[in-house]
PDB file of C-alpha atoms in Angstrom:
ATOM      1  CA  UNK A  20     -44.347  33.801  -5.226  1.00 57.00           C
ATOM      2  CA  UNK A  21     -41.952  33.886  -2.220  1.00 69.00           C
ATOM      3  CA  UNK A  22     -38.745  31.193  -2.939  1.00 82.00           C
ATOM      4  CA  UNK A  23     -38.175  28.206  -0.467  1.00 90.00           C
ATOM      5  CA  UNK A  24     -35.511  29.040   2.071  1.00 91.00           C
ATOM      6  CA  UNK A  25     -32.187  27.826   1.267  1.00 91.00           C
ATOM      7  CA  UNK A  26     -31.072  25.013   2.879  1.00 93.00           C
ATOM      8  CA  UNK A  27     -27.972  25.549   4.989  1.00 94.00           C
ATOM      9  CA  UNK A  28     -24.592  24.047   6.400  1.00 95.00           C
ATOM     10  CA  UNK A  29     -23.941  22.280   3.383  1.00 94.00           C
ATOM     11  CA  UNK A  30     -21.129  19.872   4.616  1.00 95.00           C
ATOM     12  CA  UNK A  31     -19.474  17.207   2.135  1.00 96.00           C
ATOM     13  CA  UNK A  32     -17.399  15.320   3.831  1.00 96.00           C
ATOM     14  CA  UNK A  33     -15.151  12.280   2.310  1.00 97.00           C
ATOM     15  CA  UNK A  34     -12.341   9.608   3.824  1.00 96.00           C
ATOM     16  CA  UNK A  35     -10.475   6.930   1.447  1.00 96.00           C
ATOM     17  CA  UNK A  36     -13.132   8.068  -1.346  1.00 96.00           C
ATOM     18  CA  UNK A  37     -16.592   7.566   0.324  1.00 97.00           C
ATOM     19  CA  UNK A  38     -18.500  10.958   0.150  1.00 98.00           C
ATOM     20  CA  UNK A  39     -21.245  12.236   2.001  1.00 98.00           C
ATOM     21  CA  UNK A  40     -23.218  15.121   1.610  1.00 97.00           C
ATOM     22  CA  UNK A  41     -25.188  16.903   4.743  1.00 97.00           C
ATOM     23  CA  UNK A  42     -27.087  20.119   5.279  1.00 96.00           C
ATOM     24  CA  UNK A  43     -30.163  21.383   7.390  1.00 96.00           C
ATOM     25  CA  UNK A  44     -33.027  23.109   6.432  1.00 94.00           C
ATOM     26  CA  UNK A  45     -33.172  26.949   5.981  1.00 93.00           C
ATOM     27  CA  UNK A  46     -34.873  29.254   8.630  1.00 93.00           C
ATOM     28  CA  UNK A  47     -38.217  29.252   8.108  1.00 91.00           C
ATOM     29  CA  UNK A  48     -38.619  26.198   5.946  1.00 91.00           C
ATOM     30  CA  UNK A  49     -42.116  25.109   5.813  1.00 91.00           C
ATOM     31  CA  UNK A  50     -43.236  21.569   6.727  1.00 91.00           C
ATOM     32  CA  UNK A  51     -43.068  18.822   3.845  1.00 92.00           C
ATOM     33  CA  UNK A  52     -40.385  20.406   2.116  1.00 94.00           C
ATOM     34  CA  UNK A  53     -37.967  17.802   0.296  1.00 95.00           C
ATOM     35  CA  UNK A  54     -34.781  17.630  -1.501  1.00 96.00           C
ATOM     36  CA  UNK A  55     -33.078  16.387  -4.212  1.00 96.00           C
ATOM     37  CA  UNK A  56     -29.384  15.937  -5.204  1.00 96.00           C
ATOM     38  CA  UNK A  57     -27.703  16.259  -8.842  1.00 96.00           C
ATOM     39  CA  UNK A  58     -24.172  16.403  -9.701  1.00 96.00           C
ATOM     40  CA  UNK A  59     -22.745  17.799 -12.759  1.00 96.00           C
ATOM     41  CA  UNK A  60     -18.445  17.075 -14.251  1.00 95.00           C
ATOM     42  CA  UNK A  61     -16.806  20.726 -14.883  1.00 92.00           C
ATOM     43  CA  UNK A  62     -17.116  19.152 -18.241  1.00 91.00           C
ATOM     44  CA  UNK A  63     -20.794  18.494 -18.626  1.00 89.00           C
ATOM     45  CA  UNK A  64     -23.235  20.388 -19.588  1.00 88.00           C
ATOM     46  CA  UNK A  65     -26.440  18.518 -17.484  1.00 94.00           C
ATOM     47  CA  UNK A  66     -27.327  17.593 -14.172  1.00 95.00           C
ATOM     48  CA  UNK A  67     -27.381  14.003 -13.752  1.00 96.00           C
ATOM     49  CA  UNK A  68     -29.803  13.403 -10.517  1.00 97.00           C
ATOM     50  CA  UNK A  69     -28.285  10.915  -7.389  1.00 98.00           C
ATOM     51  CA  UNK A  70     -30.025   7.727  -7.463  1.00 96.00           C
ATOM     52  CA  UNK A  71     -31.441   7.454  -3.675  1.00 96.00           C
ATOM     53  CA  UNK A  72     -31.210  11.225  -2.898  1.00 97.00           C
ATOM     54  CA  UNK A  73     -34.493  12.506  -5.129  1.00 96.00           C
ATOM     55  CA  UNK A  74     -36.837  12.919  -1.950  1.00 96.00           C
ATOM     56  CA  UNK A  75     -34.985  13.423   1.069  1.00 97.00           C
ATOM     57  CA  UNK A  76     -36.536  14.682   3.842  1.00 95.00           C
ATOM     58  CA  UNK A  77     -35.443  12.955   7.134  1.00 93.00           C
ATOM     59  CA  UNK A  78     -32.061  12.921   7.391  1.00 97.00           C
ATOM     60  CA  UNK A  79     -31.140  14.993   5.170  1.00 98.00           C
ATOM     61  CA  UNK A  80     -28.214  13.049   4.251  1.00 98.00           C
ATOM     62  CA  UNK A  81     -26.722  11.784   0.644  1.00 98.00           C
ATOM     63  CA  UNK A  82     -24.697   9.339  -0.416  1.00 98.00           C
ATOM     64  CA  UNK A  83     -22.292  10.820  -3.121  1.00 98.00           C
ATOM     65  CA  UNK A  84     -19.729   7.582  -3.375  1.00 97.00           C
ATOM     66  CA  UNK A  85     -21.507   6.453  -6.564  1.00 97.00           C
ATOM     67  CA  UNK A  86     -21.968   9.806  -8.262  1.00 97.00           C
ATOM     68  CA  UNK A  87     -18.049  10.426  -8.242  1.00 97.00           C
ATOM     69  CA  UNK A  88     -16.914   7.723 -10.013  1.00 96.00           C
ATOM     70  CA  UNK A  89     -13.809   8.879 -11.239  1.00 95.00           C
ATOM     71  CA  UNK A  90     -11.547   9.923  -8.579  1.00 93.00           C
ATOM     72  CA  UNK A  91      -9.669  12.893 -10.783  1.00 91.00           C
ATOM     73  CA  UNK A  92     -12.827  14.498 -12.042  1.00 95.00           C
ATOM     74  CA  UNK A  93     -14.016  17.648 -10.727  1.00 96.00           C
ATOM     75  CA  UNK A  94     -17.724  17.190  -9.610  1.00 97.00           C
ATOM     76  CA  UNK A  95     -20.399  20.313  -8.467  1.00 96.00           C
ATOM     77  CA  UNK A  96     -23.399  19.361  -6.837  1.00 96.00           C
ATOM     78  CA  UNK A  97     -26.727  20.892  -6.371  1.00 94.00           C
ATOM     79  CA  UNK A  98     -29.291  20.709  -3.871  1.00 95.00           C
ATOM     80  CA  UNK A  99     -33.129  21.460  -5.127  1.00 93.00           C
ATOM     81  CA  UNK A 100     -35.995  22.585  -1.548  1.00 93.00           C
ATOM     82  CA  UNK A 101     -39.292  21.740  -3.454  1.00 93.00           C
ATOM     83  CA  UNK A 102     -42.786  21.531  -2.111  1.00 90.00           C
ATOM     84  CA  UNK A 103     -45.211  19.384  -3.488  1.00 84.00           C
ATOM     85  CA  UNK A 104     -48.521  21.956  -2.941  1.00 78.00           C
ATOM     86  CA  UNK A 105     -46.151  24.541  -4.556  1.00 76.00           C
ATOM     87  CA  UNK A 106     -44.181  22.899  -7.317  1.00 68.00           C
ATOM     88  CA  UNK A 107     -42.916  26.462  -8.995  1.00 62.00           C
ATOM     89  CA  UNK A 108     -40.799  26.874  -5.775  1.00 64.00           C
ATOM     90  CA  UNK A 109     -37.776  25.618  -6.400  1.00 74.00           C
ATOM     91  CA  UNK A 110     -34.883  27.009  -4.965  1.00 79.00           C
ATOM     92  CA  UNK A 111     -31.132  25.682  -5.665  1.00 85.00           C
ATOM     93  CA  UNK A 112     -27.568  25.767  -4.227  1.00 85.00           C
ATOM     94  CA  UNK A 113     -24.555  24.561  -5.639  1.00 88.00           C
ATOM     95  CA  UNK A 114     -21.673  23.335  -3.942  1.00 86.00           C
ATOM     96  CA  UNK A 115     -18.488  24.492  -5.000  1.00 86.00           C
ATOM     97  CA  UNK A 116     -16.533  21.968  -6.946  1.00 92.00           C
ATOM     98  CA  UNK A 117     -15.209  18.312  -5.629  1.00 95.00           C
ATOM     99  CA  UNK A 118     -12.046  16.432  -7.010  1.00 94.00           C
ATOM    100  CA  UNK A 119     -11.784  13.264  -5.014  1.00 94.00           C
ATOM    101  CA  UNK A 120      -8.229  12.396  -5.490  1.00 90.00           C
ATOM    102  CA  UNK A 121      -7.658  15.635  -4.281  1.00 89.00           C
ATOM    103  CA  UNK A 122     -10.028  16.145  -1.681  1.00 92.00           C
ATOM    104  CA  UNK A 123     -10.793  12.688   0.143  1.00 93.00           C
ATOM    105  CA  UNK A 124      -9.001  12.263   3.432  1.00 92.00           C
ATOM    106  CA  UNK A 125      -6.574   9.868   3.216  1.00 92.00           C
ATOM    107  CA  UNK A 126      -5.198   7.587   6.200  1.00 94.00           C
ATOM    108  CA  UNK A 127      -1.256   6.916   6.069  1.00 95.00           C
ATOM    109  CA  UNK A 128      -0.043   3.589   5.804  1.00 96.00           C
ATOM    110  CA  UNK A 129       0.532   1.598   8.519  1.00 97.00           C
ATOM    111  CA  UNK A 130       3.939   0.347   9.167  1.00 98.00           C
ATOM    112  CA  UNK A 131       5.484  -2.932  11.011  1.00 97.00           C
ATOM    113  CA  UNK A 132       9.521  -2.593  11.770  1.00 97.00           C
ATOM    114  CA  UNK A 133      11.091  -5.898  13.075  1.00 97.00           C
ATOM    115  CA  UNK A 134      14.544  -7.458  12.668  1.00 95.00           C
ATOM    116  CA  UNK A 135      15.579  -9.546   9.791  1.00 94.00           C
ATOM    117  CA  UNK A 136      19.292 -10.439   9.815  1.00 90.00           C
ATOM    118  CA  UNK A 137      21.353  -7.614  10.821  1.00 91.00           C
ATOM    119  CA  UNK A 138      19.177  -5.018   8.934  1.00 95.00           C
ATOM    120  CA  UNK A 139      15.428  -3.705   9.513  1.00 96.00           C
ATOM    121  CA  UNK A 140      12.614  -4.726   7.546  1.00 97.00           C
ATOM    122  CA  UNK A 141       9.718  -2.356   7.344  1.00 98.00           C
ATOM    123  CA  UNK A 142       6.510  -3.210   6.031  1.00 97.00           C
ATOM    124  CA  UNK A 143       3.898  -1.115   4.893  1.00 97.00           C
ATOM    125  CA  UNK A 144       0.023  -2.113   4.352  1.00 97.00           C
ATOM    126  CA  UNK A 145      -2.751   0.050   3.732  1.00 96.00           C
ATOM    127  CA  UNK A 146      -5.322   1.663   6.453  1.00 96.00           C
ATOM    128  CA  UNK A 147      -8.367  -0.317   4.294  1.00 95.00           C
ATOM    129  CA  UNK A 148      -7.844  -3.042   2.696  1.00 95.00           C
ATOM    130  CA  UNK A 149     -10.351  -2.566   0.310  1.00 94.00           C
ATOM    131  CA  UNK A 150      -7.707   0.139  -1.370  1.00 95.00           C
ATOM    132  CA  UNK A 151      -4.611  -1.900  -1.611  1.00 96.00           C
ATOM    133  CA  UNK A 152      -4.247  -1.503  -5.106  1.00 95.00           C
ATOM    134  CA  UNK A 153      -4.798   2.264  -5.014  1.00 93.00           C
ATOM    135  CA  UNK A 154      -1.975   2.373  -2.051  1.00 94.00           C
ATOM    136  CA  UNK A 155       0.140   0.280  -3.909  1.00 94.00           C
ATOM    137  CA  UNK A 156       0.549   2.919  -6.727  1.00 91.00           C
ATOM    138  CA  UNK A 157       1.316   6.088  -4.530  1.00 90.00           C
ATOM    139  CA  UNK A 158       4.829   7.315  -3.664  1.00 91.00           C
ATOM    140  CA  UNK A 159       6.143   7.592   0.039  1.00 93.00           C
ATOM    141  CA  UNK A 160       9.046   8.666   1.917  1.00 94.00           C
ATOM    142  CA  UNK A 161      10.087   7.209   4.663  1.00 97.00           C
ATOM    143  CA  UNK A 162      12.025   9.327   7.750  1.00 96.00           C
ATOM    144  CA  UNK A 163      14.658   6.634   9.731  1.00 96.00           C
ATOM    145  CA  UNK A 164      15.673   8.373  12.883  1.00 94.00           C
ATOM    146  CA  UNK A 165      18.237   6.726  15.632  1.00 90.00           C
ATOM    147  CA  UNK A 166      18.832   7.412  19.119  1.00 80.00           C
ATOM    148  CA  UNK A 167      22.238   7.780  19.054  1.00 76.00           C
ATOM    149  CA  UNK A 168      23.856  11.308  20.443  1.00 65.00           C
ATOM    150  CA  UNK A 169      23.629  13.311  16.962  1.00 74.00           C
ATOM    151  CA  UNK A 170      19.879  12.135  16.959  1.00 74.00           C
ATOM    152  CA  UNK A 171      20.907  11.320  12.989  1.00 81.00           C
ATOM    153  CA  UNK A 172      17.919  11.092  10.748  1.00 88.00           C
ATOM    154  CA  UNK A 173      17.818   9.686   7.100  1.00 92.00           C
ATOM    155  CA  UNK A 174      15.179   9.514   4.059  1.00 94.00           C
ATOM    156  CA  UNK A 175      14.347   6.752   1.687  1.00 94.00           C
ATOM    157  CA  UNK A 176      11.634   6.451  -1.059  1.00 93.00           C
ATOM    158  CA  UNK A 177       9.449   4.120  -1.878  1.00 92.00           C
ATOM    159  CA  UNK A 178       7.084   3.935  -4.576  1.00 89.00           C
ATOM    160  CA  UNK A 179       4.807   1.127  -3.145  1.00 92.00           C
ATOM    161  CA  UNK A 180       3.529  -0.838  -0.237  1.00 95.00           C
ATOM    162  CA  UNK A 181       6.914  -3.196  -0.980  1.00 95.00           C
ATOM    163  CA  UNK A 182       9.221  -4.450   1.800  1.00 96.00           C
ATOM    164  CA  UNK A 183      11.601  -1.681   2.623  1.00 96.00           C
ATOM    165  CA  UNK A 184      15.018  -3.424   4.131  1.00 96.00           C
ATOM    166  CA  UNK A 185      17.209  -0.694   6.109  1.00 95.00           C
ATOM    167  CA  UNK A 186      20.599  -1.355   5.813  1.00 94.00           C
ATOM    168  CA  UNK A 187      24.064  -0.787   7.157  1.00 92.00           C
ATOM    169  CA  UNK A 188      22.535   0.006  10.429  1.00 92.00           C
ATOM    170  CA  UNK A 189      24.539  -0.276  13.733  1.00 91.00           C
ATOM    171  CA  UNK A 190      23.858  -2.625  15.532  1.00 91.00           C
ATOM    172  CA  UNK A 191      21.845  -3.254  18.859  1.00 91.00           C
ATOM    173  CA  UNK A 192      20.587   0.514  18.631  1.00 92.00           C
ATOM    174  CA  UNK A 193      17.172   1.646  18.092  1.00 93.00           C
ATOM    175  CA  UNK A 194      15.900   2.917  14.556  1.00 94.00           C
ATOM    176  CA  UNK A 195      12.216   4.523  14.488  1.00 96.00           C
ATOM    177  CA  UNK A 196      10.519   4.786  11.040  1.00 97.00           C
ATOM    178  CA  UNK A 197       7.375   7.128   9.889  1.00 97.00           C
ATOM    179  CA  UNK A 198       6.420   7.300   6.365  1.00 96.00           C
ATOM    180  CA  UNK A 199       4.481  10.166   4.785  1.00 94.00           C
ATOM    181  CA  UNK A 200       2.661  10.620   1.176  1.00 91.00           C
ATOM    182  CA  UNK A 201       4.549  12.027  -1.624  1.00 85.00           C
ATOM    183  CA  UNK A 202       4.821  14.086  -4.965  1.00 59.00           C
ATOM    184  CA  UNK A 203       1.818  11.849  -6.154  1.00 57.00           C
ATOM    185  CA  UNK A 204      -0.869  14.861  -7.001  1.00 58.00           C
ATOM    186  CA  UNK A 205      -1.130  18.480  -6.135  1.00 48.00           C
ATOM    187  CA  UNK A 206      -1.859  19.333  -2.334  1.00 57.00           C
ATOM    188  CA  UNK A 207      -1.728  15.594  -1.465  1.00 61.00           C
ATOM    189  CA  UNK A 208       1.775  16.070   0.459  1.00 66.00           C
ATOM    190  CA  UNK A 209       0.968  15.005   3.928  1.00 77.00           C
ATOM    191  CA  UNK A 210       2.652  15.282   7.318  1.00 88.00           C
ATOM    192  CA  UNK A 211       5.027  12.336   8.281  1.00 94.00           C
ATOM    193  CA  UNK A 212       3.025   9.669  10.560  1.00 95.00           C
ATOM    194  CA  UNK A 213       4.182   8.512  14.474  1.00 95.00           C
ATOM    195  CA  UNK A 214       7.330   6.663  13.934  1.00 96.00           C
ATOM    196  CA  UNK A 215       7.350   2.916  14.834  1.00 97.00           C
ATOM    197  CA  UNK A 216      10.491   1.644  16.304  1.00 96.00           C
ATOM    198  CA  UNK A 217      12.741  -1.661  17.007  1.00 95.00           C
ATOM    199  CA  UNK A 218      16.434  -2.233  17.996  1.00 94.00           C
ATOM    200  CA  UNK A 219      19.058  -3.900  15.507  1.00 93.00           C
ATOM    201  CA  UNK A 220      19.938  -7.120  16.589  1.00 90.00           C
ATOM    202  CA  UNK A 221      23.463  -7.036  18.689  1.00 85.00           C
ATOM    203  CA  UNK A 222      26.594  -8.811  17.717  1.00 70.00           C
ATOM    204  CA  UNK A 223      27.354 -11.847  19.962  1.00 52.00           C
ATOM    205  CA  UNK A 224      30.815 -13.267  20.518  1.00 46.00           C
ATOM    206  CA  UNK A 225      31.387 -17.364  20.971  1.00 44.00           C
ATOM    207  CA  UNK A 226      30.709 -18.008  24.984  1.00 45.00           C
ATOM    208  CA  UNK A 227      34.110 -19.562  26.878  1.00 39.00           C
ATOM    209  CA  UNK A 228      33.742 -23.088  28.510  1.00 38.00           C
ATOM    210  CA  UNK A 229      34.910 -23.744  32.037  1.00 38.00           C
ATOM    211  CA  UNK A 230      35.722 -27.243  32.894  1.00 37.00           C
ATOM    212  CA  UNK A 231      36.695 -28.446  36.371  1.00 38.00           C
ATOM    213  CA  UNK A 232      38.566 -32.304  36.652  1.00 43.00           C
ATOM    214  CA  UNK A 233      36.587 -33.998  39.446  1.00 44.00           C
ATOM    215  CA  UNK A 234      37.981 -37.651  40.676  1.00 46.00           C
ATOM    216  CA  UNK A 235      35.711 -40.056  42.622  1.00 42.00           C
ATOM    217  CA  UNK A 236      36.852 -41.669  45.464  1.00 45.00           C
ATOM    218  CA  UNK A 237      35.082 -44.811  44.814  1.00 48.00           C
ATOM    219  CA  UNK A 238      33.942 -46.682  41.808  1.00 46.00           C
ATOM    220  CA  UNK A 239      30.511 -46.606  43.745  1.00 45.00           C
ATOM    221  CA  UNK A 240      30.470 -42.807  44.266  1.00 48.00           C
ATOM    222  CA  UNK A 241      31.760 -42.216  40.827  1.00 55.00           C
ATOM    223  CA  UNK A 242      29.247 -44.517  39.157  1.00 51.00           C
ATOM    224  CA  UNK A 243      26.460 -42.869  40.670  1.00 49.00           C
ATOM    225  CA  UNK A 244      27.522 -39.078  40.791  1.00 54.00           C
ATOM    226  CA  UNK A 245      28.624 -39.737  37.186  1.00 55.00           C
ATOM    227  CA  UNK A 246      24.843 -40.987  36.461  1.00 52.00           C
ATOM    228  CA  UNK A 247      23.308 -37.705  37.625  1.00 53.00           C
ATOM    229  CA  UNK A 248      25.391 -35.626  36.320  1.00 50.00           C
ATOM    230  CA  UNK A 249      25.354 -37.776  32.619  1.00 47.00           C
ATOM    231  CA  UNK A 250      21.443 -37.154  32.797  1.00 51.00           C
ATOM    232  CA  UNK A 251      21.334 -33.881  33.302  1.00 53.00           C
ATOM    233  CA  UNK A 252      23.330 -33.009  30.893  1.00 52.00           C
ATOM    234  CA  UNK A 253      26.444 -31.412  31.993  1.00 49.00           C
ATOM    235  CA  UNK A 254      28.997 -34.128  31.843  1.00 46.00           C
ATOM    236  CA  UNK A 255      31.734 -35.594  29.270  1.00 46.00           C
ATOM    237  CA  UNK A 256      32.676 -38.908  30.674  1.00 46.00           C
ATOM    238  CA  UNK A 257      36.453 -39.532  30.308  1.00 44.00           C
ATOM    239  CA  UNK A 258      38.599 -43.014  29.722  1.00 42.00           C
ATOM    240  CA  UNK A 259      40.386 -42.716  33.234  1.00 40.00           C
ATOM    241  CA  UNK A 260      37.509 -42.864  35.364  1.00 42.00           C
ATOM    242  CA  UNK A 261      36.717 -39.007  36.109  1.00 43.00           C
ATOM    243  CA  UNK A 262      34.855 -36.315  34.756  1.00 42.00           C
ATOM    244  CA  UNK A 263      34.272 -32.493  33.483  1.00 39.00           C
ATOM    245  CA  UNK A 264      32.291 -30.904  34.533  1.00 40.00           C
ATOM    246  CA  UNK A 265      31.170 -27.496  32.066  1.00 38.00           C
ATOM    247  CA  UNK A 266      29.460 -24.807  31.787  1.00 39.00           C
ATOM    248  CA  UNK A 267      29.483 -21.660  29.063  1.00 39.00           C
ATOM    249  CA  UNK A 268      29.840 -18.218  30.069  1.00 39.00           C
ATOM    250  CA  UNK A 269      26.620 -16.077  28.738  1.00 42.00           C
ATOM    251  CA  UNK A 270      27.344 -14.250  25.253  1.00 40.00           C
ATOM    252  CA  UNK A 271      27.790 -11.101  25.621  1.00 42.00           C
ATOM    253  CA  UNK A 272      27.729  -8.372  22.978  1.00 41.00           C
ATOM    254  CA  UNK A 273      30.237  -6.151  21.815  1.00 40.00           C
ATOM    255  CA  UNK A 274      30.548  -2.765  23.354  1.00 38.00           C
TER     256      UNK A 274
END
């Protein structure tokens, strides 16, 4: 009795621990053939078959997110080509072995930098919500690089999606901040992601007022110059019958 073909391009793929197995048909696979999909711990000893994946034909596509429920277990899986008018033909493949905490791709955090004070607050918050509380146990690093002439660059940890507060930062320069996944587990070191960047806020000094003495050549004038000036805004009126008129320099910041 000649065996089913094989099926081929076995592809799991998984992202923030939602797994999907694909493959196609084997060369010379014979119409009505269907599939089915078991998975199996490194610890067990049977295959436990995936509920909805026990007659797939068209696509052949399976859902593994419920069969790996436990995100540090190693998991194989096996897919079964059976045809009904032949039911002796069976022909399996296993797929080498899947460890979800390992294996899943997982987004970086996403980070917002804005002033607060005279330091830098940086915020992180998970790609999907839906794994806040799995984000909010890893350990990070974050990278704090400053465009000043050295081009000096600094490291922090964190050990959660808490506020981060930079501090004893110069001020009125600009800080960029990229955070990366670390130490947690074994190959889940990642690369550091694009920095995201605002300026310290600048130190201000007080602004100097100018005042010019004005005198009004008649009550008339005086009264009504006096009036305009009074409501818009810029006028102290004095005891002897004349008037200030001030403005404030802009602040400027230190250099």
């Amino acid at each position: 009795m000649i065996k089913l073909p094989s099926p081929v391009n076995i592809n799991l793929t998984s992202s923030h621990f939602k797994h999907e197995l694909r493959w196609e048909p084997g060369p010379g696979t014979p119409t009505g053939v269907y599939y089915q999909v078991a998975v199996m711990t490194d610890k067990g000893t049977i295959w436990v078959p995936v509920s909805g994946c026990q007659h797939v034909q068209s696509p052949l596509v399976c859902n593994l997110t419920e069969a790996f429920p436990v995100r540090d277990q190693l998991y194989f899986t096996s897919i079964s080509a059976l045809l009904d008018s032949q039911p002796g033909k069976v022909t399996v493949v296993i797929h080498p072995g899947f460890e979800p905490i390992k294996n899943t791709a997982l987004d970086l955090p996403l980070l917002t930098v804005t002033p607060c004070g005279q330091d830098l607050c940086v915020d992180p918050r998970p790609p999907v919500e839906h794994l806040r509380a799995f984000y909010d146990n890893l350990h990070y690093q974050l990278r704090i690089q400053s465009n000043n002439a050295n081009n000096a660059q600094s490291f922090m940890d964190s050990r959660s999606l808490e506020r981060v507060i930079l501090k004893n930062l110069a001020s009125g320069r600009q800080y960029c901040v990229s955070v990366r996944i670390s130490h947690v587990w074994e190959r889940r070191k990642s690369n550091y992601s694009q920095p995201v960047c605002a300026f310290t806020p600048a130190h201000y000094t007080a602004g100097t007022a100018l005042c010019v003495r004005v005198h009004s050549p008649t009550i008339l004038f005086s009264m009504y110059h006096n009036m305009l000036l009074f409501y818009s805004g810029i006028i102290f009126q004095s005891p002897y019958d004349c008037c200030f008129i001030c403005s404030l320099s802009p602040w400027r910041p230190h250099q």
